[in-house]
Short mmCIF file of N, CA and C in Angstrom, two decimals:
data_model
loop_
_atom_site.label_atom_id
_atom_site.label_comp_id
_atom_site.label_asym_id
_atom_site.label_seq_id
_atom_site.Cartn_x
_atom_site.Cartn_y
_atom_site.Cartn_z
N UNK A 1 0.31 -19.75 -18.62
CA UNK A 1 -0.13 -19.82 -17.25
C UNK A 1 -0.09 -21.26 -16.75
N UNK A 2 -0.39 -22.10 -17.59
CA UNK A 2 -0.63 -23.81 -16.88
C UNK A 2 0.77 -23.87 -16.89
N UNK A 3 1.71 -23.82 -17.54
CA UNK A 3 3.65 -24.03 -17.29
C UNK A 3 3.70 -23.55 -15.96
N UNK A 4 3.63 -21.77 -16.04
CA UNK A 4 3.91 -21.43 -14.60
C UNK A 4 3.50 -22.43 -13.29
N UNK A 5 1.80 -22.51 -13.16
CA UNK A 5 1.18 -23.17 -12.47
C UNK A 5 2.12 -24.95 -11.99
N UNK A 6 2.01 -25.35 -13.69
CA UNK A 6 2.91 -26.63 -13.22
C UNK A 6 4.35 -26.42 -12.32
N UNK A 7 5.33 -26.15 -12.67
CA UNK A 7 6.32 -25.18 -12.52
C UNK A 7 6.25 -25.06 -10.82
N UNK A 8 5.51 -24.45 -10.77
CA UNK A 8 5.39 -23.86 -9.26
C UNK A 8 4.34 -24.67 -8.54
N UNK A 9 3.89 -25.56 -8.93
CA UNK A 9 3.36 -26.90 -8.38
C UNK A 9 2.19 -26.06 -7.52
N UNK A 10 1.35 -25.46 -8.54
CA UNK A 10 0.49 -24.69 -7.84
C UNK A 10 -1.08 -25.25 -9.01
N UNK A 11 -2.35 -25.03 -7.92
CA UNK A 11 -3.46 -26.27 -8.91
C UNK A 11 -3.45 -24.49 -9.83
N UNK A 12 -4.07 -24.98 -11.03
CA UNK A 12 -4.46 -23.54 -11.95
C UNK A 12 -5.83 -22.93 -11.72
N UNK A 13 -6.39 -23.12 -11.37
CA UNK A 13 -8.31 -22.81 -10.80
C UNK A 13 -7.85 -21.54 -9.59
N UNK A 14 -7.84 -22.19 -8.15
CA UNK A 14 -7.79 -21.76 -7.20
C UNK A 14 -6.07 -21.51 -6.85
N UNK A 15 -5.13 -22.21 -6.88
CA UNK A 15 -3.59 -22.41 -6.19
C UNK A 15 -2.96 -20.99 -6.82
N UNK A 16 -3.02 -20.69 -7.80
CA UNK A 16 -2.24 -19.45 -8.33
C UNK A 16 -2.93 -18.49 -7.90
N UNK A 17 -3.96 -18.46 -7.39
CA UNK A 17 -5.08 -17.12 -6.74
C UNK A 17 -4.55 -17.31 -5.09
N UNK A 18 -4.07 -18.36 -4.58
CA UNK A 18 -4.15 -18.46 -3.22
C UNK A 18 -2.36 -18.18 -3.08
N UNK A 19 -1.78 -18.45 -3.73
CA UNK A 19 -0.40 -18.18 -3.87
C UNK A 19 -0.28 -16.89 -4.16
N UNK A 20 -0.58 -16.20 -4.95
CA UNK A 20 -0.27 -14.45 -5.18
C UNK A 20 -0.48 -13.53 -4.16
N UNK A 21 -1.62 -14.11 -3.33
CA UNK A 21 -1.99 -13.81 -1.94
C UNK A 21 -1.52 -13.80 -1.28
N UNK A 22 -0.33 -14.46 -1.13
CA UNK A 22 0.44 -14.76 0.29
C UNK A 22 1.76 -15.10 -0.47
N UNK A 23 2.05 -14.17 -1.30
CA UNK A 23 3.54 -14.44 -2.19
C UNK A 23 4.10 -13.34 -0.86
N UNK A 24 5.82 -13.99 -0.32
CA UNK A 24 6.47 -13.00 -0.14
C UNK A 24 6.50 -11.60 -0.39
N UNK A 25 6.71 -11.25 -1.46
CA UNK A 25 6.55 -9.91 -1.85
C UNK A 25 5.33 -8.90 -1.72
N UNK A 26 4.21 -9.59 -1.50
CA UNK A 26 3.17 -9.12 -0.90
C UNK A 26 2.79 -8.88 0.34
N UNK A 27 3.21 -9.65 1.17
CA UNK A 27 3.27 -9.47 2.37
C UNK A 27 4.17 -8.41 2.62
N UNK A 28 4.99 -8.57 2.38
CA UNK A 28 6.40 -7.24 2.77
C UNK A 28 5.80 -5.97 2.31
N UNK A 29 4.84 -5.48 1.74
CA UNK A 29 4.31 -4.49 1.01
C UNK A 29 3.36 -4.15 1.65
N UNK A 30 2.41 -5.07 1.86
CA UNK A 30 1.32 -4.89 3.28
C UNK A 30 1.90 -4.06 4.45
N UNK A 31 3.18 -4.96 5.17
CA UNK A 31 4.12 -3.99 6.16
C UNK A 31 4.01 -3.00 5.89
N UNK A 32 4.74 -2.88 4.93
CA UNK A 32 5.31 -1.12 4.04
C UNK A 32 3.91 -0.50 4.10
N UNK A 33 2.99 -1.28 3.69
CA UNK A 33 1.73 0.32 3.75
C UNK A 33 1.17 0.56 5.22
N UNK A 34 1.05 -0.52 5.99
CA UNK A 34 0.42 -0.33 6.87
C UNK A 34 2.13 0.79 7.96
N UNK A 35 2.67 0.34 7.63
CA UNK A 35 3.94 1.34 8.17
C UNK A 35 3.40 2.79 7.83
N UNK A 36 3.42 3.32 6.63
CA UNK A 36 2.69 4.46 5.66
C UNK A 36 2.12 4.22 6.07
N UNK A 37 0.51 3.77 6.18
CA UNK A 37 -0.72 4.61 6.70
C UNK A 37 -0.48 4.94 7.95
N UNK A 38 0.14 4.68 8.80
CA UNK A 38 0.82 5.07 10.22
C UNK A 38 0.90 6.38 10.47
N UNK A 39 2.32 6.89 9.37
CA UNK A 39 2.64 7.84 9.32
C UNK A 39 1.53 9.05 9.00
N UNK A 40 0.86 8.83 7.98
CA UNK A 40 -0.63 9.10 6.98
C UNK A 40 -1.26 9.67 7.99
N UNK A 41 -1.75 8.92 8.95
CA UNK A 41 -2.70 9.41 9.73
C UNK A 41 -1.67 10.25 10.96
N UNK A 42 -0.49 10.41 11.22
CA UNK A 42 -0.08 11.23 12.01
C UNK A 42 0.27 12.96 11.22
N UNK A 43 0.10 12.77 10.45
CA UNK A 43 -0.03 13.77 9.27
C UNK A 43 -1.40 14.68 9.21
N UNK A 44 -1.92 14.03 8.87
CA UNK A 44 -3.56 14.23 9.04
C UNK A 44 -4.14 14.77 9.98
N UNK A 45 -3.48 14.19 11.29
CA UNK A 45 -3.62 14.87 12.66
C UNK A 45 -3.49 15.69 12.72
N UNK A 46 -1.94 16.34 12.45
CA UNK A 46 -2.00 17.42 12.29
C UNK A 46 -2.49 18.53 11.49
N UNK A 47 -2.67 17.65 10.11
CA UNK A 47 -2.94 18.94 9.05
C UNK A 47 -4.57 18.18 8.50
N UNK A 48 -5.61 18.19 9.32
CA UNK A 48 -6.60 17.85 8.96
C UNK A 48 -7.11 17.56 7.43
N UNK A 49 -6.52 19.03 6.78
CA UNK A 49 -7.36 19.13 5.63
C UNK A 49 -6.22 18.88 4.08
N UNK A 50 -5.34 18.28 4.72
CA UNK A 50 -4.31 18.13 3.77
C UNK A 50 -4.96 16.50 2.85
N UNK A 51 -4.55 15.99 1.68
CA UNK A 51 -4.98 15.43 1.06
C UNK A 51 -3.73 15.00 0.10
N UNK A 52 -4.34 13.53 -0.70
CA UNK A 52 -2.49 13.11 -1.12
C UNK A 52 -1.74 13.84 -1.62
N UNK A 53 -1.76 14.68 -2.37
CA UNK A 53 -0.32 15.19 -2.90
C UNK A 53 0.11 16.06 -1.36
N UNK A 54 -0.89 16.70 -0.56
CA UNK A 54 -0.09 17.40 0.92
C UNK A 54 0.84 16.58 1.81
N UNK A 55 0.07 15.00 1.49
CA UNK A 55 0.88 14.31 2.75
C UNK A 55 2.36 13.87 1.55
N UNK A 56 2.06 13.40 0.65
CA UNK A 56 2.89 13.21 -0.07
C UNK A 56 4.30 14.02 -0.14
N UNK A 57 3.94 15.72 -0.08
CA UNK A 57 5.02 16.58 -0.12
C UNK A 57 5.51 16.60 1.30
N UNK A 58 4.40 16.45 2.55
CA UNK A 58 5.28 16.12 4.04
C UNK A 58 6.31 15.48 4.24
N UNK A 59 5.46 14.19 3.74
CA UNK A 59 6.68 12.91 4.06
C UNK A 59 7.93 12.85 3.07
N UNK A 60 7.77 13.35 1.76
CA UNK A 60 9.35 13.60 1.40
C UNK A 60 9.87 14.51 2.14
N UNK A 61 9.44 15.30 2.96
CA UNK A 61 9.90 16.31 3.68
C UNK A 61 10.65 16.32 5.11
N UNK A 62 10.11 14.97 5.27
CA UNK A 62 10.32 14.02 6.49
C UNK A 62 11.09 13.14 6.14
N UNK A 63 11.72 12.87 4.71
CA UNK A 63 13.03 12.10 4.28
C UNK A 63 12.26 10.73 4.05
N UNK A 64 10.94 10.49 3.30
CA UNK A 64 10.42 9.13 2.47
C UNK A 64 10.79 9.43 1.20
N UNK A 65 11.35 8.06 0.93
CA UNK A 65 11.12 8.67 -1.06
C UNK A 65 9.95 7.63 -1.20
N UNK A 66 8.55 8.42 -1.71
CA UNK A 66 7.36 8.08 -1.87
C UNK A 66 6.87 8.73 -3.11
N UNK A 67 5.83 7.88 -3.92
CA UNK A 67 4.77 8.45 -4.82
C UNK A 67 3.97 8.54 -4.38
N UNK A 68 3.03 9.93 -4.81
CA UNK A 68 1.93 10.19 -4.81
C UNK A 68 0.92 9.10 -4.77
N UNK A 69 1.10 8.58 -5.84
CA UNK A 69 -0.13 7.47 -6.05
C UNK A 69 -0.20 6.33 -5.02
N UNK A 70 1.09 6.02 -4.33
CA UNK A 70 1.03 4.62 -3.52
C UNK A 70 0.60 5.40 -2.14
N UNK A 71 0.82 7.05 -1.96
CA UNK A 71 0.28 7.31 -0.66
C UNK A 71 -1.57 7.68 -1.09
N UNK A 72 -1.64 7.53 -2.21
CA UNK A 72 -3.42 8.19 -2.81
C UNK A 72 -4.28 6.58 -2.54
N UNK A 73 -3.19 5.38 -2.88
CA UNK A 73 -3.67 3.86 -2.62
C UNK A 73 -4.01 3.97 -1.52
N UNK A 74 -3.10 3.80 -0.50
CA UNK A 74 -3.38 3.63 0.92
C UNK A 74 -4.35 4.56 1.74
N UNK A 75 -4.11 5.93 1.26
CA UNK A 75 -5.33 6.57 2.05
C UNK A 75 -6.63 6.22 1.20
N UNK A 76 -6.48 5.61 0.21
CA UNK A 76 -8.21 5.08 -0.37
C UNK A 76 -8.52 3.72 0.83
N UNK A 77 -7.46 2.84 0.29
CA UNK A 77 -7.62 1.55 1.16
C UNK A 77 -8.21 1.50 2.39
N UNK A 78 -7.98 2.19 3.47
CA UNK A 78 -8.10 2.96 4.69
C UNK A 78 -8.67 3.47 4.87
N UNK A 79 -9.27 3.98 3.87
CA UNK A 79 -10.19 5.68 4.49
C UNK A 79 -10.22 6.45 5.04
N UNK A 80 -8.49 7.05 4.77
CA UNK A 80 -8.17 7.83 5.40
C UNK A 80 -8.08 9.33 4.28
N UNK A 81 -8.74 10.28 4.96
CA UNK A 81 -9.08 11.49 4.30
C UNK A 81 -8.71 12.72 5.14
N UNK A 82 -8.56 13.70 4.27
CA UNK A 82 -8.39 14.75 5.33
C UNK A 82 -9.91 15.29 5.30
N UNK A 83 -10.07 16.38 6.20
CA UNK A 83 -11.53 17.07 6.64
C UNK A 83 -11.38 18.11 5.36
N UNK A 84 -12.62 18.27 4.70
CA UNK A 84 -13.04 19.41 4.01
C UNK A 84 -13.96 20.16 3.88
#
């Protein structure tokens, strides 16, 4: 970890915690979910009581190639639920 840290001229305490945070690739992923929870909740709308694996089988249905689990993340993240 201190190589990497040196390396990437990042302090080792705090700089590698504040860098992973705001790494490219994270951000672009943020997009991507908040894109998905978009969809998530237009789903939901309609099918109130549907829940991840329901929205999951929608939106491949709707032409996402998605996992279960990254649409089960985001509707945790969110709090987005269907009614039961």
């Amino acid at each position: 970890m201190a190589l990497l840290c040196r390396v990437l001229a990042v302090k080792r305490r705090q700089g590698y915690s504040e860098w992973l945070a705001t790494a490219p690739g994270r951000r672009a992923r943020e997009a991507d979910d908040e894109r998905l929870a978009t969809r998530i909740r237009q789903i939901l709308a309609e099918h109130p009581g549907y829940g991840s694996p329901r929205v999951t089988a929608e939106l491949r249905r709707r032409g996402w190639r998605i996992n279960r689990k990254r649409v089960e993340r985001v509707m945790r993240e969110r709090g987005l639920a269907g009614i039961t």
